[in-house]
């Protein structure tokens, strides 16, 4: 049984073959998952991730049990994660879970009878976001994930998308990471081989191929607010790309959306394509 709990569960070969198929299929409607049922179990708010899985599953002919408002489920009565997982694994063929606690997806996988897909566990990981983030880089960087200068800005201490993405990109040759955050929100995971840390984005903007912007995670106790100006964004190299897992609060002005370097809406589209292929692989 294939659980997707961490980026460590995704080999480069698996990712390349998934991305190749995603480029080819581009979300094409089919019937491969007809008769299959997915549970979307979300203990934290989500717009993109839950809808993206819903769209992906439906595109392949499958059905979804959406549990997005846990306050209206038995969870609100105090049911344990284990009991909820046992219950939903008796009714569905795979479970996508987003939870407030680091390690919760792994806990779920210990009792589940069906594959578990981690859609974000507290400040732990978010491997399916990394599948689409990696795909975005793959598409806009001539199918390569090496020789990159990646600047990550925001809440690097709590941002699970950052942690998963750094894990992936650190596997490839000659990638250099710029971590930009105030000292309280510094990247706390094992550091990659080549990195530079600063609290001043202006030091590194010109030396950036990929700018990965994240919000400050208020719900995990982080304070601090920042927004990049049009002048700062315009000083990025012409061939660079700007990514953001969203939701954005005010980190990137809307005015930048029409700039050809802005790729955050492509990421959302790519998420559906990639998750569709992922579900087809996990469920068959
Ligand atoms: C991210 C998450 O939930 O970790 N959102 C997403 O899934 N695209 C990022 C965030 O919440 O800031």
PDB file of N, CA and C in Angstrom, residues 105-157:
ATOM      1  N   UNK A 105      -0.392  12.526   9.932  1.00  0.00           N
ATOM      2  CA  UNK A 105      -0.630  11.666   8.768  1.00  0.00           C
ATOM      3  C   UNK A 105       0.034  10.304   8.999  1.00  0.00           C
ATOM      4  N   UNK A 106       1.208  10.323   9.618  1.00  0.00           N
ATOM      5  CA  UNK A 106       1.889   9.043   9.910  1.00  0.00           C
ATOM      6  C   UNK A 106       1.060   8.232  10.915  1.00  0.00           C
ATOM      7  N   UNK A 107       0.535   8.923  11.934  1.00  0.00           N
ATOM      8  CA  UNK A 107      -0.334   8.249  12.909  1.00  0.00           C
ATOM      9  C   UNK A 107      -1.516   7.605  12.198  1.00  0.00           C
ATOM     10  N   UNK A 108      -2.101   8.347  11.261  1.00  0.00           N
ATOM     11  CA  UNK A 108      -3.248   7.825  10.511  1.00  0.00           C
ATOM     12  C   UNK A 108      -2.842   6.575   9.732  1.00  0.00           C
ATOM     13  N   UNK A 109      -1.653   6.592   9.164  1.00  0.00           N
ATOM     14  CA  UNK A 109      -1.214   5.459   8.328  1.00  0.00           C
ATOM     15  C   UNK A 109      -1.005   4.187   9.149  1.00  0.00           C
ATOM     16  N   UNK A 110      -0.782   4.342  10.453  1.00  0.00           N
ATOM     17  CA  UNK A 110      -0.579   3.172  11.330  1.00  0.00           C
ATOM     18  C   UNK A 110      -1.852   2.328  11.462  1.00  0.00           C
ATOM     19  N   UNK A 111      -3.014   2.981  11.367  1.00  0.00           N
ATOM     20  CA  UNK A 111      -4.262   2.240  11.567  1.00  0.00           C
ATOM     21  C   UNK A 111      -5.090   2.084  10.286  1.00  0.00           C
ATOM     22  N   UNK A 112      -4.728   2.835   9.253  1.00  0.00           N
ATOM     23  CA  UNK A 112      -5.587   2.854   8.063  1.00  0.00           C
ATOM     24  C   UNK A 112      -5.478   1.573   7.241  1.00  0.00           C
ATOM     25  N   UNK A 113      -6.594   1.166   6.668  1.00  0.00           N
ATOM     26  CA  UNK A 113      -6.613   0.007   5.769  1.00  0.00           C
ATOM     27  C   UNK A 113      -6.450   0.455   4.319  1.00  0.00           C
ATOM     28  N   UNK A 114      -6.461   1.769   4.099  1.00  0.00           N
ATOM     29  CA  UNK A 114      -6.335   2.307   2.730  1.00  0.00           C
ATOM     30  C   UNK A 114      -5.211   3.355   2.706  1.00  0.00           C
ATOM     31  N   UNK A 115      -4.707   3.704   1.513  1.00  0.00           N
ATOM     32  CA  UNK A 115      -3.610   4.673   1.436  1.00  0.00           C
ATOM     33  C   UNK A 115      -3.965   6.027   2.068  1.00  0.00           C
ATOM     34  N   UNK A 116      -2.986   6.605   2.763  1.00  0.00           N
ATOM     35  CA  UNK A 116      -3.127   7.935   3.362  1.00  0.00           C
ATOM     36  C   UNK A 116      -2.270   8.913   2.564  1.00  0.00           C
ATOM     37  N   UNK A 117      -2.850  10.057   2.228  1.00  0.00           N
ATOM     38  CA  UNK A 117      -2.098  11.124   1.556  1.00  0.00           C
ATOM     39  C   UNK A 117      -2.067  12.337   2.481  1.00  0.00           C
ATOM     40  N   UNK A 118      -0.873  12.755   2.834  1.00  0.00           N
ATOM     41  CA  UNK A 118      -0.706  13.899   3.736  1.00  0.00           C
ATOM     42  C   UNK A 118      -0.904  15.209   2.966  1.00  0.00           C
ATOM     43  N   UNK A 119      -1.945  15.954   3.346  1.00  0.00           N
ATOM     44  CA  UNK A 119      -2.201  17.248   2.687  1.00  0.00           C
ATOM     45  C   UNK A 119      -1.809  18.392   3.618  1.00  0.00           C
ATOM     46  N   UNK A 120      -0.817  18.134   4.476  1.00  0.00           N
ATOM     47  CA  UNK A 120      -0.339  19.154   5.414  1.00  0.00           C
ATOM     48  C   UNK A 120      -0.584  18.718   6.840  1.00  0.00           C
ATOM     49  N   UNK A 121       0.511  18.446   7.599  1.00  0.00           N
ATOM     50  CA  UNK A 121       0.362  18.055   9.006  1.00  0.00           C
ATOM     51  C   UNK A 121       1.056  19.094   9.889  1.00  0.00           C
ATOM     52  N   UNK A 122       0.256  20.022  10.424  1.00  0.00           N
ATOM     53  CA  UNK A 122       0.795  21.082  11.289  1.00  0.00           C
ATOM     54  C   UNK A 122       1.948  21.787  10.603  1.00  0.00           C
ATOM     55  N   UNK A 123       3.071  21.918  11.334  1.00  0.00           N
ATOM     56  CA  UNK A 123       4.232  22.540  10.692  1.00  0.00           C
ATOM     57  C   UNK A 123       5.203  21.482  10.174  1.00  0.00           C
ATOM     58  N   UNK A 124       4.635  20.315   9.814  1.00  0.00           N
ATOM     59  CA  UNK A 124       5.471  19.209   9.323  1.00  0.00           C
ATOM     60  C   UNK A 124       5.756  19.292   7.834  1.00  0.00           C
ATOM     61  N   UNK A 125       4.988  18.545   7.041  1.00  0.00           N
ATOM     62  CA  UNK A 125       5.252  18.495   5.594  1.00  0.00           C
ATOM     63  C   UNK A 125       3.975  18.679   4.769  1.00  0.00           C
ATOM     64  N   UNK A 126       4.165  18.849   3.494  1.00  0.00           N
ATOM     65  CA  UNK A 126       3.032  19.004   2.556  1.00  0.00           C
ATOM     66  C   UNK A 126       3.500  18.439   1.209  1.00  0.00           C
ATOM     67  N   UNK A 127       3.674  17.090   1.148  1.00  0.00           N
ATOM     68  CA  UNK A 127       4.318  16.506  -0.031  1.00  0.00           C
ATOM     69  C   UNK A 127       3.590  16.721  -1.354  1.00  0.00           C
ATOM     70  N   UNK A 128       2.256  16.800  -1.349  1.00  0.00           N
ATOM     71  CA  UNK A 128       1.590  16.960  -2.662  1.00  0.00           C
ATOM     72  C   UNK A 128       1.730  18.392  -3.174  1.00  0.00           C
ATOM     73  N   UNK A 129       1.907  19.353  -2.267  1.00  0.00           N
ATOM     74  CA  UNK A 129       2.228  20.715  -2.724  1.00  0.00           C
ATOM     75  C   UNK A 129       3.606  20.689  -3.399  1.00  0.00           C
ATOM     76  N   UNK A 130       4.513  19.886  -2.842  1.00  0.00           N
ATOM     77  CA  UNK A 130       5.854  19.806  -3.439  1.00  0.00           C
ATOM     78  C   UNK A 130       5.813  19.118  -4.798  1.00  0.00           C
ATOM     79  N   UNK A 131       4.888  18.183  -4.992  1.00  0.00           N
ATOM     80  CA  UNK A 131       4.754  17.565  -6.321  1.00  0.00           C
ATOM     81  C   UNK A 131       4.419  18.661  -7.346  1.00  0.00           C
ATOM     82  N   UNK A 132       3.494  19.573  -6.993  1.00  0.00           N
ATOM     83  CA  UNK A 132       3.116  20.602  -7.966  1.00  0.00           C
ATOM     84  C   UNK A 132       4.143  21.724  -8.028  1.00  0.00           C
ATOM     85  N   UNK A 133       4.791  22.009  -6.905  1.00  0.00           N
ATOM     86  CA  UNK A 133       5.853  23.029  -6.926  1.00  0.00           C
ATOM     87  C   UNK A 133       7.032  22.540  -7.782  1.00  0.00           C
ATOM     88  N   UNK A 134       7.392  21.280  -7.597  1.00  0.00           N
ATOM     89  CA  UNK A 134       8.488  20.706  -8.397  1.00  0.00           C
ATOM     90  C   UNK A 134       8.114  20.685  -9.875  1.00  0.00           C
ATOM     91  N   UNK A 135       6.864  20.370 -10.149  1.00  0.00           N
ATOM     92  CA  UNK A 135       6.366  20.333 -11.534  1.00  0.00           C
ATOM     93  C   UNK A 135       6.444  21.729 -12.163  1.00  0.00           C
ATOM     94  N   UNK A 136       6.108  22.749 -11.378  1.00  0.00           N
ATOM     95  CA  UNK A 136       6.154  24.132 -11.884  1.00  0.00           C
ATOM     96  C   UNK A 136       7.589  24.484 -12.295  1.00  0.00           C
ATOM     97  N   UNK A 137       8.546  24.115 -11.460  1.00  0.00           N
ATOM     98  CA  UNK A 137       9.952  24.385 -11.783  1.00  0.00           C
ATOM     99  C   UNK A 137      10.369  23.564 -13.003  1.00  0.00           C
ATOM    100  N   UNK A 138       9.974  22.302 -13.007  1.00  0.00           N
ATOM    101  CA  UNK A 138      10.258  21.400 -14.135  1.00  0.00           C
ATOM    102  C   UNK A 138       9.746  22.004 -15.455  1.00  0.00           C
ATOM    103  N   UNK A 139       8.527  22.533 -15.425  1.00  0.00           N
ATOM    104  CA  UNK A 139       7.924  23.100 -16.646  1.00  0.00           C
ATOM    105  C   UNK A 139       8.599  24.387 -17.095  1.00  0.00           C
ATOM    106  N   UNK A 140       8.970  25.238 -16.143  1.00  0.00           N
ATOM    107  CA  UNK A 140       9.498  26.557 -16.525  1.00  0.00           C
ATOM    108  C   UNK A 140      11.024  26.611 -16.528  1.00  0.00           C
ATOM    109  N   UNK A 141      11.665  25.484 -16.260  1.00  0.00           N
ATOM    110  CA  UNK A 141      13.132  25.474 -16.252  1.00  0.00           C
ATOM    111  C   UNK A 141      13.661  24.326 -17.120  1.00  0.00           C
ATOM    112  N   UNK A 142      13.061  24.166 -18.286  1.00  0.00           N
ATOM    113  CA  UNK A 142      13.530  23.156 -19.250  1.00  0.00           C
ATOM    114  C   UNK A 142      13.689  21.759 -18.663  1.00  0.00           C
ATOM    115  N   UNK A 143      12.714  21.359 -17.846  1.00  0.00           N
ATOM    116  CA  UNK A 143      12.675  20.006 -17.272  1.00  0.00           C
ATOM    117  C   UNK A 143      13.867  19.683 -16.376  1.00  0.00           C
ATOM    118  N   UNK A 144      14.441  20.734 -15.762  1.00  0.00           N
ATOM    119  CA  UNK A 144      15.584  20.505 -14.851  1.00  0.00           C
ATOM    120  C   UNK A 144      15.306  21.096 -13.472  1.00  0.00           C
ATOM    121  N   UNK A 145      15.826  20.420 -12.440  1.00  0.00           N
ATOM    122  CA  UNK A 145      15.672  20.936 -11.077  1.00  0.00           C
ATOM    123  C   UNK A 145      17.032  21.175 -10.433  1.00  0.00           C
ATOM    124  N   UNK A 146      18.062  21.367 -11.257  1.00  0.00           N
ATOM    125  CA  UNK A 146      19.415  21.568 -10.716  1.00  0.00           C
ATOM    126  C   UNK A 146      19.952  22.935 -11.125  1.00  0.00           C
ATOM    127  N   UNK A 147      21.098  23.319 -10.556  1.00  0.00           N
ATOM    128  CA  UNK A 147      21.771  24.606 -10.862  1.00  0.00           C
ATOM    129  C   UNK A 147      20.862  25.812 -10.652  1.00  0.00           C
ATOM    130  N   UNK A 148      20.137  25.810  -9.553  1.00  0.00           N
ATOM    131  CA  UNK A 148      19.177  26.896  -9.302  1.00  0.00           C
ATOM    132  C   UNK A 148      19.570  27.705  -8.068  1.00  0.00           C
ATOM    133  N   UNK A 149      19.241  29.005  -8.133  1.00  0.00           N
ATOM    134  CA  UNK A 149      19.333  29.840  -6.932  1.00  0.00           C
ATOM    135  C   UNK A 149      17.894  30.066  -6.461  1.00  0.00           C
ATOM    136  N   UNK A 150      17.562  29.457  -5.320  1.00  0.00           N
ATOM    137  CA  UNK A 150      16.185  29.500  -4.828  1.00  0.00           C
ATOM    138  C   UNK A 150      16.134  30.408  -3.600  1.00  0.00           C
ATOM    139  N   UNK A 151      15.310  31.455  -3.696  1.00  0.00           N
ATOM    140  CA  UNK A 151      15.150  32.347  -2.546  1.00  0.00           C
ATOM    141  C   UNK A 151      13.791  32.081  -1.920  1.00  0.00           C
ATOM    142  N   UNK A 152      13.808  31.708  -0.630  1.00  0.00           N
ATOM    143  CA  UNK A 152      12.553  31.414   0.072  1.00  0.00           C
ATOM    144  C   UNK A 152      12.342  32.491   1.116  1.00  0.00           C
ATOM    145  N   UNK A 153      11.164  33.095   1.107  1.00  0.00           N
ATOM    146  CA  UNK A 153      10.901  34.204   2.038  1.00  0.00           C
ATOM    147  C   UNK A 153       9.587  33.983   2.777  1.00  0.00           C
ATOM    148  N   UNK A 154       9.570  34.356   4.055  1.00  0.00           N
ATOM    149  CA  UNK A 154       8.335  34.288   4.839  1.00  0.00           C
ATOM    150  C   UNK A 154       8.545  33.549   6.134  1.00  0.00           C
ATOM    151  N   UNK A 155       7.544  32.760   6.508  1.00  0.00           N
ATOM    152  CA  UNK A 155       7.590  32.017   7.770  1.00  0.00           C
ATOM    153  C   UNK A 155       8.272  30.671   7.534  1.00  0.00           C
ATOM    154  N   UNK A 156       9.583  30.685   7.536  1.00  0.00           N
ATOM    155  CA  UNK A 156      10.328  29.478   7.163  1.00  0.00           C
ATOM    156  C   UNK A 156      10.384  28.474   8.313  1.00  0.00           C
ATOM    157  N   UNK A 157      10.012  28.944   9.509  1.00  0.00           N
ATOM    158  CA  UNK A 157      10.006  28.063  10.667  1.00  0.00           C
ATOM    159  C   UNK A 157       8.780  27.139  10.637  1.00  0.00           C
TER     160      UNK A 157
END
